Amino acid sequence: MRDTTADETAQDRPLDFLEFAAGRGPYLVRTAFLLTGGDAHLAEDLAQEALGRLYVKWRTVSRVENPAGYAQATLVNAFLTHKRRRSSGEHVTDTIRETPVSDTDPALRLTLLEALGRLSPQDRAVLVLRFWEDRSVEETAAVLKLRSGAVRTRSARALERLRGVLGTDLAELALK
């Protein structure tokens, strides 16, 4: 005799995950876009890799208090793993966007993305999580598996490096 409860649970699992992936996917891609310094293709790959990792563990992940936070942590870990690989040494130059941007100040956006791209992957991850994702020091520390003090120090140093890279360009671009 067949156990219908087990069959129904197996059928529910993909639907729950599909709903989660459809809802969180765009946010994961956006965060990955910032982490990669504006590489849309790599951002999509990283988001897909993170969702793939989540799917494998979906029964466990769906029961945690904050599956979206778990997804963000998985994405950041996928990004950091990618940066550690030897094959991640490719650098995109002179890229052309495939879709138009409805940004009010594209020069400022490009300058910020270029400046983020010059930071180390860890510094970029700290800044994106702290200031773009608006996470607390403790949340950022938990995602990156660092101490809170290390996140504060890294944030301060990364912001200083970012200011050094931007120089006076940011002030000029912001006034336009």
XYZ file of N, CA and C in Angstrom:
528
model
N 0.836 -1.176 0.000
C 0.000 0.000 0.000
C 0.882 1.239 0.000
N 0.490 2.230 -0.772
C 1.272 3.452 -0.937
C 0.965 4.463 0.158
N 1.975 5.113 0.642
C 1.803 6.150 1.655
C 1.585 7.494 0.953
N 0.347 7.988 0.957
C 0.028 9.221 0.232
C 0.632 10.445 0.897
N 0.838 10.399 2.193
C 1.417 11.548 2.885
C 2.828 11.820 2.387
N 3.628 10.780 2.208
C 4.995 10.950 1.709
C 4.980 11.482 0.282
N 4.034 10.990 -0.556
C 3.938 11.477 -1.937
C 3.539 12.944 -1.959
N 2.599 13.327 -1.114
C 2.146 14.716 -1.088
C 3.272 15.631 -0.608
N 4.053 15.193 0.367
C 5.168 15.997 0.858
C 6.209 16.186 -0.235
N 6.486 15.150 -0.973
C 7.455 15.249 -2.066
C 6.956 16.206 -3.142
N 5.636 16.219 -3.368
C 5.088 17.136 -4.362
C 5.085 18.571 -3.842
N 4.867 18.768 -2.551
C 4.849 20.111 -1.986
C 6.230 20.739 -1.968
N 7.253 19.932 -1.783
C 8.616 20.461 -1.662
C 9.017 21.336 -2.856
N 8.882 20.886 -4.094
C 9.266 21.753 -5.206
C 8.403 23.020 -5.295
N 7.102 22.899 -4.984
C 6.252 24.078 -5.067
C 6.655 25.121 -4.039
N 6.933 24.714 -2.804
C 7.383 25.657 -1.794
C 8.692 26.309 -2.232
N 9.594 25.509 -2.724
C 10.877 26.047 -3.154
C 10.697 26.969 -4.348
N 9.854 26.577 -5.296
C 9.639 27.413 -6.474
C 9.068 28.775 -6.090
N 8.149 28.792 -5.144
C 7.600 30.066 -4.676
C 8.688 30.908 -4.023
N 9.496 30.278 -3.196
C 10.587 30.985 -2.532
C 11.570 31.526 -3.563
N 11.959 30.683 -4.509
C 12.932 31.095 -5.527
C 12.388 32.226 -6.389
N 11.108 32.155 -6.735
C 10.507 33.223 -7.541
C 10.455 34.533 -6.759
N 10.206 34.451 -5.473
C 10.120 35.652 -4.650
C 11.474 36.242 -4.292
N 12.457 35.404 -3.953
C 13.766 35.884 -3.508
C 14.783 36.003 -4.627
N 14.541 35.336 -5.744
C 15.510 35.320 -6.837
C 15.981 36.696 -7.283
N 15.056 37.634 -7.551
C 15.504 38.960 -7.991
C 16.381 39.675 -6.959
N 16.088 39.490 -5.694
C 16.903 40.118 -4.648
C 18.298 39.498 -4.605
N 18.359 38.189 -4.787
C 19.653 37.522 -4.803
C 20.489 37.989 -5.997
N 19.853 38.139 -7.148
C 20.577 38.606 -8.333
C 21.077 40.031 -8.115
N 20.245 40.886 -7.520
C 20.645 42.270 -7.264
C 21.853 42.323 -6.331
N 21.806 41.551 -5.256
C 22.925 41.524 -4.320
C 24.169 40.973 -5.003
N 24.012 39.916 -5.780
C 25.148 39.330 -6.490
C 25.722 40.328 -7.501
N 24.869 41.123 -8.135
C 25.309 42.142 -9.086
C 26.237 43.129 -8.388
N 25.867 43.528 -7.189
C 26.711 44.453 -6.434
C 28.000 43.783 -5.979
N 27.904 42.540 -5.552
C 29.098 41.821 -5.109
C 30.101 41.631 -6.238
N 29.604 41.393 -7.442
C 30.488 41.128 -8.578
C 30.993 42.402 -9.240
N 30.582 43.540 -8.739
C 31.039 44.798 -9.323
C 30.354 45.125 -10.631
N 29.149 44.608 -10.827
C 28.369 44.950 -12.006
C 28.368 43.907 -13.105
N 28.874 42.729 -12.870
C 28.867 41.666 -13.874
C 27.533 40.925 -13.789
N 26.615 41.288 -14.669
C 25.255 40.744 -14.622
C 25.231 39.238 -14.852
N 26.062 38.759 -15.754
C 26.064 37.326 -16.062
C 26.580 36.502 -14.880
N 27.656 36.958 -14.286
C 28.191 36.265 -13.117
C 27.205 36.356 -11.963
N 26.532 37.489 -11.821
C 25.534 37.656 -10.758
C 24.416 36.628 -10.907
N 23.942 36.438 -12.124
C 22.895 35.447 -12.359
C 23.406 34.039 -12.065
N 24.650 33.757 -12.451
C 25.236 32.447 -12.179
C 25.346 32.186 -10.679
N 25.798 33.204 -9.934
C 25.940 33.047 -8.490
C 24.590 32.860 -7.810
N 23.591 33.622 -8.251
C 22.255 33.480 -7.673
C 21.702 32.086 -7.975
N 21.935 31.614 -9.183
C 21.477 30.275 -9.545
C 22.205 29.207 -8.721
N 23.497 29.404 -8.515
C 24.261 28.455 -7.708
C 23.743 28.439 -6.266
N 23.451 29.613 -5.730
C 22.932 29.699 -4.358
C 21.573 29.008 -4.266
N 20.707 29.238 -5.249
C 19.396 28.587 -5.234
C 19.531 27.077 -5.384
N 20.499 26.638 -6.173
C 20.742 25.200 -6.305
C 21.176 24.568 -4.992
N 22.040 25.272 -4.266
C 22.469 24.774 -2.964
C 21.294 24.733 -1.985
N 20.431 25.740 -2.075
C 19.258 25.774 -1.195
C 18.298 24.635 -1.515
N 18.118 24.355 -2.790
C 17.181 23.303 -3.192
C 17.571 21.952 -2.600
N 18.863 21.678 -2.611
C 19.346 20.411 -2.079
C 18.997 20.275 -0.599
N 19.047 21.383 0.132
C 18.795 21.366 1.579
C 17.430 21.963 1.927
N 16.507 22.012 0.965
C 15.277 22.771 1.160
C 14.452 22.318 2.367
N 14.402 21.047 2.643
C 13.622 20.594 3.807
C 14.133 21.233 5.083
N 15.425 21.313 5.223
C 16.013 21.935 6.412
C 15.887 23.450 6.355
N 16.197 24.031 5.204
C 16.188 25.490 5.046
C 14.786 26.052 5.239
N 13.778 25.352 4.757
C 12.406 25.875 4.853
C 11.917 25.935 6.294
N 12.602 25.253 7.189
C 12.190 25.240 8.603
C 12.956 26.259 9.451
N 13.989 26.869 8.903
C 14.734 27.847 9.699
C 13.904 29.106 9.859
N 14.271 29.902 10.839
C 13.498 31.100 11.155
C 13.492 32.111 10.004
N 14.622 32.245 9.323
C 14.739 33.240 8.260
C 15.363 32.617 7.012
N 14.555 31.964 6.160
C 15.132 31.343 4.959
C 15.753 32.367 4.003
N 15.218 33.590 3.980
C 15.788 34.619 3.105
C 17.196 34.984 3.559
N 17.402 35.081 4.841
C 18.737 35.360 5.368
C 19.697 34.224 5.072
N 19.203 33.010 5.176
C 20.010 31.834 4.851
C 20.407 31.877 3.373
N 19.463 32.300 2.524
C 19.742 32.398 1.092
C 20.814 33.451 0.829
N 20.727 34.596 1.523
C 21.729 35.646 1.353
C 23.104 35.137 1.781
N 23.155 34.432 2.902
C 24.429 33.898 3.382
C 24.992 32.894 2.377
N 24.137 32.070 1.807
C 24.561 31.095 0.803
C 25.101 31.806 -0.427
N 24.451 32.897 -0.831
C 24.909 33.676 -1.979
C 26.285 34.284 -1.713
N 26.467 34.891 -0.560
C 27.761 35.501 -0.230
C 28.847 34.429 -0.197
N 28.545 33.280 0.369
C 29.523 32.187 0.396
C 29.846 31.704 -1.009
N 28.848 31.635 -1.888
C 29.096 31.235 -3.274
C 30.000 32.254 -3.969
N 29.775 33.546 -3.701
C 30.608 34.598 -4.269
C 32.046 34.476 -3.778
N 32.223 34.317 -2.477
C 33.575 34.218 -1.927
C 34.295 32.967 -2.428
N 33.569 31.867 -2.567
C 34.152 30.636 -3.120
C 34.585 30.872 -4.559
N 33.746 31.555 -5.323
C 34.081 31.851 -6.718
C 35.359 32.695 -6.800
N 35.490 33.674 -5.927
C 36.663 34.549 -5.961
C 37.942 33.804 -5.564
N 37.808 32.751 -4.770
C 38.989 31.983 -4.356
C 39.467 31.030 -5.446
N 38.604 30.684 -6.368
C 38.996 29.761 -7.438
C 40.011 30.421 -8.358
N 40.902 29.634 -8.892
C 41.879 30.169 -9.847
C 41.205 30.633 -11.130
N 40.130 29.981 -11.521
C 39.479 30.313 -12.782
C 38.660 31.595 -12.708
N 38.596 32.227 -11.530
C 37.789 33.440 -11.427
C 38.594 34.683 -11.777
N 39.756 34.520 -12.380
C 40.627 35.643 -12.677
C 40.232 36.460 -13.892
N 39.140 36.140 -14.538
C 38.722 36.912 -15.701
C 38.240 38.282 -15.263
N 38.568 39.276 -16.055
C 38.114 40.627 -15.771
C 37.428 41.185 -17.008
N 36.196 41.576 -16.859
C 35.420 42.104 -17.966
C 35.860 43.530 -18.240
N 36.072 43.849 -19.507
C 36.414 45.213 -19.885
C 35.513 45.658 -21.013
N 35.220 46.924 -21.023
C 34.400 47.529 -22.077
C 33.118 46.742 -22.338
N 32.339 46.501 -21.284
C 31.099 45.751 -21.439
C 29.981 46.655 -21.921
N 29.065 46.073 -22.629
C 27.880 46.783 -23.095
C 26.687 46.116 -22.446
N 25.851 46.896 -21.800
C 24.664 46.350 -21.154
C 23.688 45.853 -22.204
N 23.067 44.721 -21.894
C 22.102 44.143 -22.824
C 20.721 44.756 -22.667
N 20.445 45.314 -21.496
C 19.150 45.939 -21.262
C 19.366 47.387 -20.853
N 18.475 48.271 -21.260
C 18.644 49.673 -20.879
C 18.438 49.862 -19.380
N 19.121 50.842 -18.839
C 19.022 51.164 -17.424
C 18.167 52.405 -17.283
N 17.218 52.366 -16.379
C 16.382 53.538 -16.139
C 16.904 54.278 -14.913
N 18.206 54.472 -14.893
C 18.869 55.122 -13.774
C 18.910 56.617 -14.040
N 18.650 57.417 -13.005
C 18.656 58.860 -13.189
C 20.067 59.406 -13.330
N 21.057 58.721 -12.785
C 22.434 59.178 -12.868
C 23.360 58.008 -13.187
N 23.427 57.633 -14.474
C 24.233 56.464 -14.832
C 25.721 56.654 -14.570
N 26.235 57.860 -14.678
C 27.663 58.089 -14.446
C 28.019 57.784 -12.990
N 27.160 58.211 -12.069
C 27.396 57.938 -10.656
C 27.341 56.444 -10.381
N 26.357 55.790 -10.975
C 26.211 54.346 -10.790
C 27.440 53.593 -11.293
N 27.909 53.943 -12.499
C 29.076 53.276 -13.070
C 30.329 53.542 -12.242
N 30.462 54.756 -11.747
C 31.616 55.090 -10.916
C 31.608 54.271 -9.629
N 30.440 54.156 -9.006
C 30.342 53.370 -7.771
C 30.597 51.891 -8.025
N 30.047 51.360 -9.118
C 30.286 49.951 -9.444
C 31.760 49.687 -9.735
N 32.398 50.608 -10.436
C 33.826 50.447 -10.723
C 34.638 50.501 -9.427
N 34.269 51.419 -8.549
C 34.981 51.529 -7.269
C 34.776 50.275 -6.430
N 33.563 49.743 -6.396
C 33.316 48.491 -5.665
C 34.137 47.356 -6.258
N 34.262 47.346 -7.574
C 35.025 46.303 -8.254
C 36.494 46.310 -7.907
N 37.012 47.437 -7.437
C 38.424 47.532 -7.078
C 38.705 47.052 -5.657
N 37.665 46.832 -4.883
C 37.841 46.355 -3.509
C 38.016 44.845 -3.507
N 38.576 44.331 -2.434
C 38.709 42.881 -2.298
C 37.315 42.268 -2.138
N 37.160 40.994 -2.457
C 35.841 40.357 -2.325
C 35.264 40.463 -0.908
N 36.098 40.286 0.117
C 35.612 40.382 1.502
C 35.132 41.793 1.808
N 35.908 42.815 1.398
C 35.510 44.201 1.645
C 34.210 44.521 0.918
N 34.114 44.067 -0.317
C 32.908 44.297 -1.100
C 31.697 43.642 -0.437
N 31.889 42.417 0.039
C 30.796 41.699 0.703
C 30.346 42.437 1.953
N 31.291 42.938 2.739
C 30.938 43.678 3.956
C 30.143 44.932 3.603
N 30.625 45.696 2.624
C 29.932 46.939 2.274
C 28.546 46.685 1.686
N 28.443 45.685 0.833
C 27.135 45.386 0.231
C 26.141 44.939 1.305
N 26.566 44.049 2.176
C 25.653 43.579 3.222
C 25.303 44.686 4.209
N 26.286 45.467 4.621
C 26.037 46.500 5.636
C 25.233 47.667 5.086
N 25.601 48.171 3.912
C 25.024 49.431 3.466
C 23.999 49.294 2.354
N 24.119 48.296 1.497
C 23.100 48.119 0.462
C 21.951 47.268 0.998
N 22.287 46.159 1.638
C 21.264 45.280 2.200
C 20.771 45.774 3.561
N 21.424 46.794 4.101
C 21.049 47.432 5.363
C 20.989 46.424 6.507
N 22.017 45.594 6.588
C 22.098 44.606 7.664
C 22.901 45.182 8.827
N 22.604 44.682 9.988
C 23.339 45.114 11.178
C 24.740 44.515 11.154
N 25.587 45.024 12.033
C 26.946 44.493 12.161
C 26.890 43.019 12.537
N 25.990 42.683 13.457
C 25.885 41.297 13.920
C 25.411 40.366 12.806
N 24.426 40.808 12.018
C 23.940 39.984 10.906
C 25.040 39.772 9.871
N 25.750 40.848 9.555
C 26.845 40.746 8.593
C 27.928 39.815 9.113
N 28.237 39.927 10.394
C 29.239 39.047 10.999
C 28.810 37.594 10.917
N 27.526 37.330 11.147
C 27.026 35.954 11.091
C 27.127 35.396 9.668
N 26.771 36.201 8.671
C 26.816 35.738 7.283
C 28.248 35.445 6.854
N 29.162 36.344 7.208
C 30.549 36.203 6.771
C 31.414 35.384 7.726
N 30.799 34.928 8.826
C 31.509 34.138 9.833
C 32.722 34.910 10.384
N 32.452 36.158 10.746
C 33.456 37.025 11.343
C 32.949 37.500 12.700
N 33.811 38.102 13.469
C 33.386 38.736 14.709
C 32.846 40.123 14.392
N 32.002 40.630 15.275
C 31.410 41.955 15.064
C 32.486 43.024 14.939
N 33.504 42.951 15.764
C 34.597 43.921 15.693
C 35.319 43.875 14.356
N 35.466 42.681 13.808
C 36.119 42.535 12.504
C 35.278 43.165 11.403
N 33.955 43.044 11.526
C 33.069 43.655 10.529
C 33.175 45.179 10.617
N 33.187 45.719 11.835
C 33.315 47.172 11.999
C 34.639 47.674 11.418
N 35.716 46.976 11.744
C 37.033 47.367 11.249
C 37.086 47.275 9.734
N 36.603 46.148 9.197
C 36.627 45.958 7.745
C 35.748 46.988 7.047
N 34.596 47.323 7.643
C 33.714 48.346 7.064
C 34.422 49.684 6.994
N 35.038 50.078 8.090
C 35.731 51.370 8.127
C 36.866 51.411 7.105
N 37.655 50.358 7.069
C 38.779 50.331 6.122
C 38.299 50.267 4.681
N 37.247 49.492 4.428
C 36.712 49.386 3.066
C 36.120 50.716 2.614
N 35.424 51.402 3.504
C 34.890 52.720 3.154
C 36.017 53.704 2.865
N 37.082 53.632 3.633
C 38.235 54.509 3.394
C 38.859 54.200 2.031
N 39.002 52.916 1.699
C 39.533 52.532 0.386
C 38.606 53.008 -0.722
N 37.308 52.873 -0.489
C 36.324 53.307 -1.484
C 36.437 54.812 -1.704
N 36.581 55.565 -0.639
C 36.761 57.023 -0.768
C 38.053 57.341 -1.518
N 39.099 56.564 -1.255
C 40.362 56.773 -1.957
C 40.239 56.497 -3.448
N 39.486 55.458 -3.797
C 39.288 55.114 -5.210
C 38.426 56.167 -5.894
N 37.381 56.616 -5.205
C 36.465 57.585 -5.802
C 37.084 58.976 -5.886
N 37.902 59.325 -4.931
C 38.518 60.646 -4.941
C 37.473 61.733 -4.972
N 37.680 62.708 -5.839
C 36.732 63.816 -5.951
C 35.667 63.543 -7.000
N 35.801 62.435 -7.743
C 34.821 62.126 -8.787
C 33.409 62.035 -8.238
N 33.260 61.443 -7.073
C 31.928 61.271 -6.490
C 31.275 62.615 -6.211
N 32.018 63.556 -5.660
C 31.454 64.867 -5.367
C 31.034 65.560 -6.657
N 31.854 65.446 -7.697
C 31.508 66.053 -8.979
C 30.276 65.400 -9.593
N 30.192 64.087 -9.504
C 29.050 63.373 -10.087
C 27.779 63.630 -9.293
N 27.871 63.756 -7.972
C 26.692 63.977 -7.157
C 26.090 65.347 -7.374
N 26.911 66.327 -7.766
C 26.412 67.678 -7.978
C 25.687 67.831 -9.294
N 25.906 66.946 -10.231
C 25.250 67.057 -11.541
C 23.786 66.781 -11.464
